[in-house]
Amino acid sequence: MYVDYDYANNNNQAKMAIALYLTTAIPLIVGSLLLISGRSQINMNRWTIRGVPVPIILEFLKDETARKAYFQGNKNLLHDRLDEMGVEEKVKDFYREQIPNEYALDRHIHQIFYNNTGYVGKAYKVNSQGNLVNKN
């Protein structure tokens, strides 16, 4: 008599895959329908990903030059392109109410850029804790 021990294991894997799919797909579908229908109270303009406002990330993803520079690791080209797009000012506008001090706001924004891209602004250096500090 032959016993297939892998059958139970494969069956459990299939059940786990279906459960994982349902626990991720259903909330995504329902959430998408709520956003599309306008019945959601969610304000995507206030969401951030790694400190960057979602609308700015979407704008960045639409820009071929910025996208290529980011994924190729070209920090200088990325910085120049983001500067042309006015991203720094848009991010500052997003945080200005929370951080009214312009120096602290500038350092915070540059810290976000450094954390996400590794680019260090000309006025800053990185300390041993990975935080930007003024060069002077």
PDB file of C-alpha atoms in Angstrom:
ATOM      1  CA  MET A   1       0.000   0.000   0.000  1.00  0.00           C
ATOM      2  CA  TYR A   2       1.287   3.474  -0.995  1.00  0.00           C
ATOM      3  CA  VAL A   3       0.703   6.496   1.263  1.00  0.00           C
ATOM      4  CA  ASP A   4       1.234   9.972  -0.221  1.00  0.00           C
ATOM      5  CA  TYR A   5       2.464  12.034   2.722  1.00  0.00           C
ATOM      6  CA  ASP A   6       2.802  15.155   0.581  1.00  0.00           C
ATOM      7  CA  TYR A   7      -0.942  15.229  -0.156  1.00  0.00           C
ATOM      8  CA  ALA A   8      -1.863  16.584   3.288  1.00  0.00           C
ATOM      9  CA  ASN A   9       0.992  19.054   3.147  1.00  0.00           C
ATOM     10  CA  ASN A  10      -0.052  20.296  -0.332  1.00  0.00           C
ATOM     11  CA  ASN A  11      -3.673  20.546   0.807  1.00  0.00           C
ATOM     12  CA  ASN A  12      -2.656  22.683   3.809  1.00  0.00           C
ATOM     13  CA  GLN A  13      -0.511  24.900   1.586  1.00  0.00           C
ATOM     14  CA  ALA A  14      -3.435  25.438  -0.766  1.00  0.00           C
ATOM     15  CA  LYS A  15      -5.718  26.332   2.151  1.00  0.00           C
ATOM     16  CA  MET A  16      -3.130  28.771   3.503  1.00  0.00           C
ATOM     17  CA  ALA A  17      -2.724  30.396   0.081  1.00  0.00           C
ATOM     18  CA  ILE A  18      -6.487  30.837  -0.256  1.00  0.00           C
ATOM     19  CA  ALA A  19      -6.755  32.267   3.270  1.00  0.00           C
ATOM     20  CA  LEU A  20      -3.898  34.684   2.633  1.00  0.00           C
ATOM     21  CA  TYR A  21      -5.435  35.757  -0.660  1.00  0.00           C
ATOM     22  CA  LEU A  22      -8.831  36.363   0.913  1.00  0.00           C
ATOM     23  CA  THR A  23      -7.445  38.291   3.888  1.00  0.00           C
ATOM     24  CA  THR A  24      -5.604  40.664   1.583  1.00  0.00           C
ATOM     25  CA  ALA A  25      -7.782  40.804  -1.525  1.00  0.00           C
ATOM     26  CA  ILE A  26     -11.148  41.397   0.122  1.00  0.00           C
ATOM     27  CA  PRO A  27     -10.072  44.423   2.202  1.00  0.00           C
ATOM     28  CA  LEU A  28      -8.250  45.878  -0.818  1.00  0.00           C
ATOM     29  CA  ILE A  29     -11.282  45.442  -3.063  1.00  0.00           C
ATOM     30  CA  VAL A  30     -13.701  46.868  -0.475  1.00  0.00           C
ATOM     31  CA  GLY A  31     -11.351  49.781   0.270  1.00  0.00           C
ATOM     32  CA  SER A  32     -10.929  50.528  -3.421  1.00  0.00           C
ATOM     33  CA  LEU A  33     -14.678  50.510  -3.972  1.00  0.00           C
ATOM     34  CA  LEU A  34     -15.162  52.905  -1.055  1.00  0.00           C
ATOM     35  CA  LEU A  35     -12.514  55.262  -2.416  1.00  0.00           C
ATOM     36  CA  ILE A  36     -13.928  55.142  -5.939  1.00  0.00           C
ATOM     37  CA  SER A  37     -17.498  55.642  -4.744  1.00  0.00           C
ATOM     38  CA  GLY A  38     -16.551  58.646  -2.623  1.00  0.00           C
ATOM     39  CA  ARG A  39     -18.155  57.101   0.475  1.00  0.00           C
ATOM     40  CA  SER A  40     -14.889  56.945   2.346  1.00  0.00           C
ATOM     41  CA  GLN A  41     -13.858  59.472   4.967  1.00  0.00           C
ATOM     42  CA  ILE A  42     -10.206  58.807   4.148  1.00  0.00           C
ATOM     43  CA  ASN A  43      -8.202  61.849   3.098  1.00  0.00           C
ATOM     44  CA  MET A  44      -5.303  60.491   1.020  1.00  0.00           C
ATOM     45  CA  ASN A  45      -3.797  63.975   0.857  1.00  0.00           C
ATOM     46  CA  ARG A  46      -2.723  63.603   4.515  1.00  0.00           C
ATOM     47  CA  TRP A  47      -1.144  60.139   4.150  1.00  0.00           C
ATOM     48  CA  THR A  48       2.595  59.670   3.948  1.00  0.00           C
ATOM     49  CA  ILE A  49       4.865  56.807   3.029  1.00  0.00           C
ATOM     50  CA  ARG A  50       8.209  57.010   4.823  1.00  0.00           C
ATOM     51  CA  GLY A  51       7.445  60.672   5.531  1.00  0.00           C
ATOM     52  CA  VAL A  52       6.650  61.635   1.935  1.00  0.00           C
ATOM     53  CA  PRO A  53       3.045  62.682   1.190  1.00  0.00           C
ATOM     54  CA  VAL A  54       1.236  60.171  -1.049  1.00  0.00           C
ATOM     55  CA  PRO A  55       0.240  62.762  -3.714  1.00  0.00           C
ATOM     56  CA  ILE A  56       3.932  63.682  -4.121  1.00  0.00           C
ATOM     57  CA  ILE A  57       4.898  60.017  -4.448  1.00  0.00           C
ATOM     58  CA  LEU A  58       2.263  59.591  -7.147  1.00  0.00           C
ATOM     59  CA  GLU A  59       3.608  62.662  -8.967  1.00  0.00           C
ATOM     60  CA  PHE A  60       7.141  61.258  -8.650  1.00  0.00           C
ATOM     61  CA  LEU A  61       6.076  57.867 -10.056  1.00  0.00           C
ATOM     62  CA  LYS A  62       4.591  59.564 -13.124  1.00  0.00           C
ATOM     63  CA  ASP A  63       7.892  61.292 -13.900  1.00  0.00           C
ATOM     64  CA  GLU A  64      10.102  58.974 -15.968  1.00  0.00           C
ATOM     65  CA  THR A  65      13.373  60.828 -15.287  1.00  0.00           C
ATOM     66  CA  ALA A  66      12.882  60.906 -11.518  1.00  0.00           C
ATOM     67  CA  ARG A  67      11.766  57.288 -11.438  1.00  0.00           C
ATOM     68  CA  LYS A  68      14.775  56.078 -13.452  1.00  0.00           C
ATOM     69  CA  ALA A  69      17.215  58.131 -11.367  1.00  0.00           C
ATOM     70  CA  TYR A  70      15.779  56.678  -8.142  1.00  0.00           C
ATOM     71  CA  PHE A  71      15.837  53.050  -9.247  1.00  0.00           C
ATOM     72  CA  GLN A  72      19.305  53.411 -10.801  1.00  0.00           C
ATOM     73  CA  GLY A  73      20.640  54.987  -7.596  1.00  0.00           C
ATOM     74  CA  ASN A  74      21.692  58.218  -9.335  1.00  0.00           C
ATOM     75  CA  LYS A  75      21.396  60.538  -6.304  1.00  0.00           C
ATOM     76  CA  ASN A  76      22.546  63.709  -8.051  1.00  0.00           C
ATOM     77  CA  LEU A  77      20.213  63.341 -11.037  1.00  0.00           C
ATOM     78  CA  LEU A  78      17.370  62.466  -8.693  1.00  0.00           C
ATOM     79  CA  HIS A  79      18.050  65.539  -6.541  1.00  0.00           C
ATOM     80  CA  ASP A  80      18.175  67.794  -9.613  1.00  0.00           C
ATOM     81  CA  ARG A  81      14.949  66.345 -11.026  1.00  0.00           C
ATOM     82  CA  LEU A  82      13.096  66.613  -7.712  1.00  0.00           C
ATOM     83  CA  ASP A  83      14.305  70.205  -7.472  1.00  0.00           C
ATOM     84  CA  GLU A  84      12.932  70.919 -10.970  1.00  0.00           C
ATOM     85  CA  MET A  85       9.618  69.357  -9.941  1.00  0.00           C
ATOM     86  CA  GLY A  86       9.449  71.551  -6.811  1.00  0.00           C
ATOM     87  CA  VAL A  87       9.153  68.518  -4.543  1.00  0.00           C
ATOM     88  CA  GLU A  88      11.065  70.031  -1.629  1.00  0.00           C
ATOM     89  CA  GLU A  89       8.717  73.015  -1.437  1.00  0.00           C
ATOM     90  CA  LYS A  90       5.652  70.774  -1.727  1.00  0.00           C
ATOM     91  CA  VAL A  91       6.866  68.574   1.130  1.00  0.00           C
ATOM     92  CA  LYS A  92       7.680  71.685   3.171  1.00  0.00           C
ATOM     93  CA  ASP A  93       4.158  72.998   2.552  1.00  0.00           C
ATOM     94  CA  PHE A  94       2.803  69.665   3.808  1.00  0.00           C
ATOM     95  CA  TYR A  95       4.767  69.868   7.094  1.00  0.00           C
ATOM     96  CA  ARG A  96       4.778  73.655   7.634  1.00  0.00           C
ATOM     97  CA  GLU A  97       1.789  73.655  10.030  1.00  0.00           C
ATOM     98  CA  GLN A  98       3.413  70.963  12.182  1.00  0.00           C
ATOM     99  CA  ILE A  99       6.934  72.471  12.100  1.00  0.00           C
ATOM    100  CA  PRO A 100       6.699  76.299  12.005  1.00  0.00           C
ATOM    101  CA  ASN A 101      10.467  76.857  12.527  1.00  0.00           C
ATOM    102  CA  GLU A 102      11.953  77.121   9.009  1.00  0.00           C
ATOM    103  CA  TYR A 103      15.375  75.758  10.003  1.00  0.00           C
ATOM    104  CA  ALA A 104      13.829  72.717  11.747  1.00  0.00           C
ATOM    105  CA  LEU A 105      11.459  72.249   8.801  1.00  0.00           C
ATOM    106  CA  ASP A 106      14.326  72.310   6.289  1.00  0.00           C
ATOM    107  CA  ARG A 107      16.358  69.815   8.334  1.00  0.00           C
ATOM    108  CA  HIS A 108      13.314  67.544   8.718  1.00  0.00           C
ATOM    109  CA  ILE A 109      12.636  67.545   4.971  1.00  0.00           C
ATOM    110  CA  HIS A 110      16.284  66.874   4.154  1.00  0.00           C
ATOM    111  CA  GLN A 111      16.278  64.042   6.723  1.00  0.00           C
ATOM    112  CA  ILE A 112      13.295  62.483   4.932  1.00  0.00           C
ATOM    113  CA  PHE A 113      15.114  62.760   1.598  1.00  0.00           C
ATOM    114  CA  TYR A 114      18.293  61.311   3.105  1.00  0.00           C
ATOM    115  CA  ASN A 115      16.403  58.403   4.688  1.00  0.00           C
ATOM    116  CA  ASN A 116      14.697  57.548   1.396  1.00  0.00           C
ATOM    117  CA  THR A 117      17.434  58.236  -1.149  1.00  0.00           C
ATOM    118  CA  GLY A 118      20.738  58.579   0.687  1.00  0.00           C
ATOM    119  CA  TYR A 119      21.206  62.091  -0.692  1.00  0.00           C
ATOM    120  CA  VAL A 120      22.779  64.555   1.747  1.00  0.00           C
ATOM    121  CA  GLY A 121      21.989  68.225   1.130  1.00  0.00           C
ATOM    122  CA  LYS A 122      24.909  70.642   0.745  1.00  0.00           C
ATOM    123  CA  ALA A 123      24.231  72.359   4.077  1.00  0.00           C
ATOM    124  CA  TYR A 124      24.234  69.092   6.075  1.00  0.00           C
ATOM    125  CA  LYS A 125      26.419  66.211   7.169  1.00  0.00           C
ATOM    126  CA  VAL A 126      25.429  62.893   8.701  1.00  0.00           C
ATOM    127  CA  ASN A 127      26.326  62.219  12.338  1.00  0.00           C
ATOM    128  CA  SER A 128      27.126  58.797  13.802  1.00  0.00           C
ATOM    129  CA  GLN A 129      23.427  58.186  14.586  1.00  0.00           C
ATOM    130  CA  GLY A 130      22.420  58.720  10.945  1.00  0.00           C
ATOM    131  CA  ASN A 131      20.874  62.132  11.572  1.00  0.00           C
ATOM    132  CA  LEU A 132      21.554  65.216   9.496  1.00  0.00           C
ATOM    133  CA  VAL A 133      23.225  68.112  11.263  1.00  0.00           C
ATOM    134  CA  ASN A 134      24.212  71.531   9.985  1.00  0.00           C
ATOM    135  CA  LYS A 135      27.788  71.633   8.593  1.00  0.00           C
ATOM    136  CA  ASN A 136      28.529  74.897  10.367  1.00  0.00           C
TER     137      ASN A 136
END
